[in-house]
């Protein structure tokens, strides 16, 4: 029996365009702009792109570089994954911004070729990933989500706007949505018996219903009116889920209907990854 997996053509095209978007976003930056602090603790716009290079280099089979700095002493490094990420970033920090971008373009092109050369069996091969051991194709949606979020991180660092809709954003939201119910319960304290609707108003538009009983479950429709309706833009939703911003700082962009106290607690605790 064939193991279900994620569409190769769609994800490969999405990743390719996402890498192009990162290259476009960072074209022509001055060295000062490259070193602008990002929403991620301890990282500049330069460091965010260096991190993307590091992960894609690992997927190309490149060995972890050796650095002189004791990266575990950095305040924003909290675990072994963070140590690995920071080692790659630290190894690239001596580069100029333009050379870093050239390195990124080179690595992205090699990754395109590697994806194109994969067989269907390779695409379905169980692979360690941030979401557990999953088919390689499933891992690639996680990679697209990560790269898409980092595009937002760099754009926010630079104070510029990027297109936050389209196919790449749809796929990135597909990566976030399955964790919504668990996040609302474990982090937001949604009580058993509650019904919650999260409406994304754009550029990606979705209506997400969560029914909480013994566990939280995403459902196509609720069996009764929602206790709270949370309405906000998809970009803000992604940034809240990614721990990039605080809901309190964007209260004017979040509409709550019904149990406002519950709604505020839920949006204050949407972050589940950073």
Short mmCIF file of C-alpha atoms in Angstrom, two decimals:
data_model
loop_
_atom_site.label_atom_id
_atom_site.label_comp_id
_atom_site.label_asym_id
_atom_site.label_seq_id
_atom_site.Cartn_x
_atom_site.Cartn_y
_atom_site.Cartn_z
CA UNK A 1 0.00 0.00 0.00
CA UNK A 2 1.32 3.46 -0.88
CA UNK A 3 1.98 5.71 2.08
CA UNK A 4 0.00 8.97 1.77
CA UNK A 5 2.29 11.96 1.39
CA UNK A 6 2.33 15.57 0.34
CA UNK A 7 2.25 16.69 -3.27
CA UNK A 8 5.79 16.82 -4.60
CA UNK A 9 5.23 19.30 -7.40
CA UNK A 10 3.29 21.72 -5.20
CA UNK A 11 5.79 21.71 -2.35
CA UNK A 12 8.88 21.81 -4.56
CA UNK A 13 7.40 24.77 -6.46
CA UNK A 14 6.43 26.45 -3.18
CA UNK A 15 9.91 26.05 -1.73
CA UNK A 16 11.52 27.32 -4.93
CA UNK A 17 9.35 30.42 -4.98
CA UNK A 18 9.88 30.94 -1.26
CA UNK A 19 13.65 30.93 -1.74
CA UNK A 20 13.21 33.37 -4.63
CA UNK A 21 11.13 35.61 -2.35
CA UNK A 22 13.91 35.64 0.28
CA UNK A 23 16.47 36.49 -2.39
CA UNK A 24 14.30 39.35 -3.68
CA UNK A 25 13.68 40.69 -0.19
CA UNK A 26 17.39 40.87 0.64
CA UNK A 27 18.64 42.23 -2.68
CA UNK A 28 20.60 45.47 -2.47
CA UNK A 29 20.62 45.84 1.32
CA UNK A 30 23.30 47.97 2.90
CA UNK A 31 25.47 46.33 5.52
CA UNK A 32 23.71 48.38 8.18
CA UNK A 33 20.31 47.08 7.04
CA UNK A 34 21.57 43.50 7.10
CA UNK A 35 22.47 43.92 10.76
CA UNK A 36 19.03 45.24 11.80
CA UNK A 37 17.59 43.33 14.80
CA UNK A 38 14.81 40.90 13.87
CA UNK A 39 11.80 39.74 15.92
CA UNK A 40 13.83 36.65 16.88
CA UNK A 41 15.89 37.07 20.08
CA UNK A 42 19.57 37.59 19.39
CA UNK A 43 19.23 37.52 15.61
CA UNK A 44 19.51 40.22 12.98
CA UNK A 45 18.07 40.08 9.48
CA UNK A 46 21.49 38.71 8.44
CA UNK A 47 21.28 35.96 11.06
CA UNK A 48 17.78 34.91 9.97
CA UNK A 49 18.95 34.26 6.41
CA UNK A 50 22.10 32.59 7.74
CA UNK A 51 19.86 30.22 9.70
CA UNK A 52 17.96 29.29 6.54
CA UNK A 53 21.28 28.60 4.81
CA UNK A 54 22.30 26.39 7.72
CA UNK A 55 19.21 24.19 7.63
CA UNK A 56 19.25 23.81 3.86
CA UNK A 57 22.98 23.02 4.02
CA UNK A 58 22.31 20.28 6.56
CA UNK A 59 19.72 18.82 4.17
CA UNK A 60 22.40 18.83 1.48
CA UNK A 61 24.56 16.69 3.75
CA UNK A 62 27.09 19.36 4.70
CA UNK A 63 28.86 18.85 8.06
CA UNK A 64 28.28 21.17 10.99
CA UNK A 65 30.97 23.88 10.97
CA UNK A 66 33.36 24.48 13.85
CA UNK A 67 33.22 27.88 15.54
CA UNK A 68 35.33 29.47 18.26
CA UNK A 69 32.40 30.99 20.16
CA UNK A 70 30.73 29.05 22.96
CA UNK A 71 27.25 29.32 21.50
CA UNK A 72 25.62 27.62 24.49
CA UNK A 73 26.48 30.75 26.47
CA UNK A 74 24.29 32.92 24.22
CA UNK A 75 21.14 33.89 26.10
CA UNK A 76 18.80 32.96 23.26
CA UNK A 77 20.21 29.41 22.85
CA UNK A 78 18.00 27.16 24.96
CA UNK A 79 18.52 23.61 23.71
CA UNK A 80 20.52 21.36 21.38
CA UNK A 81 18.53 22.43 18.33
CA UNK A 82 19.22 26.05 19.20
CA UNK A 83 22.90 25.20 19.63
CA UNK A 84 23.03 23.64 16.16
CA UNK A 85 21.20 26.58 14.61
CA UNK A 86 23.45 29.11 16.33
CA UNK A 87 26.61 27.25 15.29
CA UNK A 88 25.66 27.62 11.62
CA UNK A 89 24.69 31.27 12.09
CA UNK A 90 27.90 32.05 13.96
CA UNK A 91 29.99 30.40 11.25
CA UNK A 92 28.46 32.72 8.63
CA UNK A 93 28.56 36.00 10.61
CA UNK A 94 32.01 37.04 9.30
CA UNK A 95 30.59 37.27 5.75
CA UNK A 96 29.31 40.50 4.29
CA UNK A 97 25.58 40.67 3.70
CA UNK A 98 25.99 40.48 -0.05
CA UNK A 99 28.24 37.43 0.19
CA UNK A 100 25.72 35.80 2.52
CA UNK A 101 22.98 36.41 -0.04
CA UNK A 102 25.16 34.90 -2.77
CA UNK A 103 25.73 31.87 -0.54
CA UNK A 104 21.99 31.58 -0.01
CA UNK A 105 21.27 31.70 -3.75
CA UNK A 106 23.89 29.00 -4.31
CA UNK A 107 22.49 26.72 -1.61
CA UNK A 108 18.90 27.24 -2.78
CA UNK A 109 19.83 26.23 -6.32
CA UNK A 110 21.52 23.07 -5.05
CA UNK A 111 18.43 22.25 -3.02
CA UNK A 112 16.18 22.71 -6.07
CA UNK A 113 18.32 20.22 -7.97
CA UNK A 114 18.33 17.78 -5.04
CA UNK A 115 14.54 17.90 -4.77
CA UNK A 116 14.16 17.40 -8.53
CA UNK A 117 16.42 14.34 -8.40
CA UNK A 118 14.47 12.60 -5.63
CA UNK A 119 12.47 9.48 -6.36
CA UNK A 120 8.95 8.91 -5.04
CA UNK A 121 10.44 6.46 -2.54
CA UNK A 122 12.81 9.19 -1.35
CA UNK A 123 9.88 11.60 -0.97
CA UNK A 124 8.08 9.11 1.26
CA UNK A 125 11.14 8.06 3.27
CA UNK A 126 10.64 8.49 7.05
CA UNK A 127 12.87 11.38 8.08
CA UNK A 128 13.62 13.07 11.44
CA UNK A 129 12.13 16.56 11.49
CA UNK A 130 11.00 19.23 13.97
CA UNK A 131 7.56 17.55 13.97
CA UNK A 132 8.90 14.03 14.57
CA UNK A 133 9.81 11.25 12.17
CA UNK A 134 7.64 11.90 9.13
CA UNK A 135 7.76 11.30 5.37
CA UNK A 136 10.31 13.57 3.70
CA UNK A 137 7.51 15.32 1.81
CA UNK A 138 5.81 16.19 5.09
CA UNK A 139 9.11 17.62 6.33
CA UNK A 140 9.26 19.83 3.24
CA UNK A 141 6.00 21.53 4.20
CA UNK A 142 7.61 22.29 7.55
CA UNK A 143 10.58 23.74 5.69
CA UNK A 144 8.31 25.92 3.56
CA UNK A 145 6.53 27.16 6.69
CA UNK A 146 9.85 27.94 8.37
CA UNK A 147 11.21 29.83 5.35
CA UNK A 148 7.92 31.72 4.95
CA UNK A 149 7.96 32.79 8.59
CA UNK A 150 11.55 33.92 8.21
CA UNK A 151 10.55 36.04 5.22
CA UNK A 152 8.12 37.80 7.56
CA UNK A 153 10.86 38.10 10.20
CA UNK A 154 13.23 39.81 7.77
CA UNK A 155 10.50 42.04 6.35
CA UNK A 156 9.47 43.11 9.85
CA UNK A 157 13.09 43.78 10.78
CA UNK A 158 13.50 45.98 7.70
CA UNK A 159 10.12 47.67 8.13
CA UNK A 160 8.91 46.67 4.67
CA UNK A 161 5.78 44.94 3.42
CA UNK A 162 5.73 41.66 1.50
CA UNK A 163 2.90 39.69 -0.09
CA UNK A 164 1.52 37.60 2.77
CA UNK A 165 -1.05 35.73 0.68
CA UNK A 166 -0.95 33.22 -2.15
CA UNK A 167 0.01 29.57 -2.39
CA UNK A 168 3.04 29.79 -0.11
CA UNK A 169 1.03 31.40 2.66
CA UNK A 170 -1.74 28.81 2.26
CA UNK A 171 0.78 26.00 2.72
CA UNK A 172 2.38 27.76 5.69
CA UNK A 173 -1.01 28.12 7.37
CA UNK A 174 -1.63 24.42 6.71
CA UNK A 175 1.38 23.79 8.92
CA UNK A 176 0.06 25.95 11.77
CA UNK A 177 -3.62 24.99 11.85
CA UNK A 178 -3.28 21.36 13.09
CA UNK A 179 -1.70 22.65 16.32
CA UNK A 180 -4.40 25.22 17.03
CA UNK A 181 -6.67 23.08 19.21
CA UNK A 182 -3.89 21.80 21.41
CA UNK A 183 -2.47 25.32 21.76
CA UNK A 184 -5.84 26.78 22.78
CA UNK A 185 -6.21 24.16 25.52
CA UNK A 186 -2.67 23.66 26.81
CA UNK A 187 -1.47 27.23 26.54
CA UNK A 188 -4.69 29.22 26.49
CA UNK A 189 -6.58 27.16 29.04
CA UNK A 190 -9.73 26.71 26.95
CA UNK A 191 -12.07 24.79 29.25
CA UNK A 192 -13.74 21.48 28.47
CA UNK A 193 -17.06 22.03 26.77
CA UNK A 194 -16.01 25.26 25.11
CA UNK A 195 -16.53 26.08 21.45
CA UNK A 196 -14.15 28.47 19.72
CA UNK A 197 -14.07 30.00 16.24
CA UNK A 198 -11.01 31.71 14.79
CA UNK A 199 -11.76 33.67 11.63
CA UNK A 200 -8.81 34.73 9.49
CA UNK A 201 -9.83 37.80 7.51
CA UNK A 202 -7.02 37.85 4.95
CA UNK A 203 -4.99 37.79 2.89
CA UNK A 204 -5.47 34.08 3.65
CA UNK A 205 -9.12 33.65 4.62
CA UNK A 206 -10.21 30.71 6.76
CA UNK A 207 -12.77 29.94 9.42
CA UNK A 208 -11.44 27.51 12.00
CA UNK A 209 -13.76 25.84 14.50
CA UNK A 210 -12.44 24.14 17.64
CA UNK A 211 -14.56 21.90 19.85
CA UNK A 212 -13.10 21.16 23.29
CA UNK A 213 -14.20 18.05 25.16
CA UNK A 214 -11.70 15.55 26.57
CA UNK A 215 -9.35 16.99 23.95
CA UNK A 216 -9.52 19.80 21.45
CA UNK A 217 -10.63 18.95 17.94
CA UNK A 218 -10.77 21.00 14.75
CA UNK A 219 -14.20 20.48 13.21
CA UNK A 220 -15.91 21.58 10.01
CA UNK A 221 -18.80 23.14 11.95
CA UNK A 222 -19.74 23.61 15.58
CA UNK A 223 -22.71 21.88 17.18
CA UNK A 224 -23.75 25.14 18.85
CA UNK A 225 -22.75 28.81 18.73
CA UNK A 226 -19.15 29.56 19.65
CA UNK A 227 -18.38 30.79 23.14
CA UNK A 228 -15.89 33.17 21.59
CA UNK A 229 -15.18 34.33 18.05
CA UNK A 230 -11.66 35.61 17.38
CA UNK A 231 -11.27 37.61 14.17
CA UNK A 232 -7.87 38.74 12.90
CA UNK A 233 -5.64 38.83 9.81
CA UNK A 234 -3.73 35.74 8.76
CA UNK A 235 -0.35 37.47 8.98
CA UNK A 236 -0.95 38.55 12.57
CA UNK A 237 -2.24 35.06 13.39
CA UNK A 238 0.97 33.51 12.04
CA UNK A 239 3.14 35.96 13.98
CA UNK A 240 1.22 35.26 17.20
CA UNK A 241 1.51 31.50 16.70
CA UNK A 242 5.21 31.95 15.98
CA UNK A 243 5.78 33.95 19.15
CA UNK A 244 6.96 36.97 17.18
CA UNK A 245 4.54 39.53 18.63
CA UNK A 246 2.25 40.04 21.63
CA UNK A 247 -1.49 40.21 21.20
CA UNK A 248 -1.65 43.15 23.62
CA UNK A 249 0.41 45.21 21.19
CA UNK A 250 -2.07 44.55 18.37
CA UNK A 251 -5.37 44.72 20.25
CA UNK A 252 -6.84 47.10 17.66
CA UNK A 253 -6.33 44.44 14.97
CA UNK A 254 -8.04 41.63 16.92
CA UNK A 255 -11.83 41.48 17.21
CA UNK A 256 -13.39 39.40 19.98
CA UNK A 257 -17.07 38.45 20.17
CA UNK A 258 -18.71 36.50 22.98
CA UNK A 259 -16.61 35.65 26.02
CA UNK A 260 -14.07 38.45 25.74
CA UNK A 261 -12.10 37.34 28.81
CA UNK A 262 -11.62 33.86 27.34
CA UNK A 263 -10.81 35.37 23.96
CA UNK A 264 -8.10 37.63 25.39
CA UNK A 265 -6.54 34.71 27.24
CA UNK A 266 -6.52 32.60 24.09
CA UNK A 267 -4.91 35.21 21.84
CA UNK A 268 -2.36 36.00 24.56
CA UNK A 269 -1.20 32.37 24.45
CA UNK A 270 -1.28 31.44 20.76
CA UNK A 271 2.49 31.13 20.51
CA UNK A 272 3.67 27.56 20.23
CA UNK A 273 6.87 27.88 18.22
CA UNK A 274 9.74 30.32 17.82
#
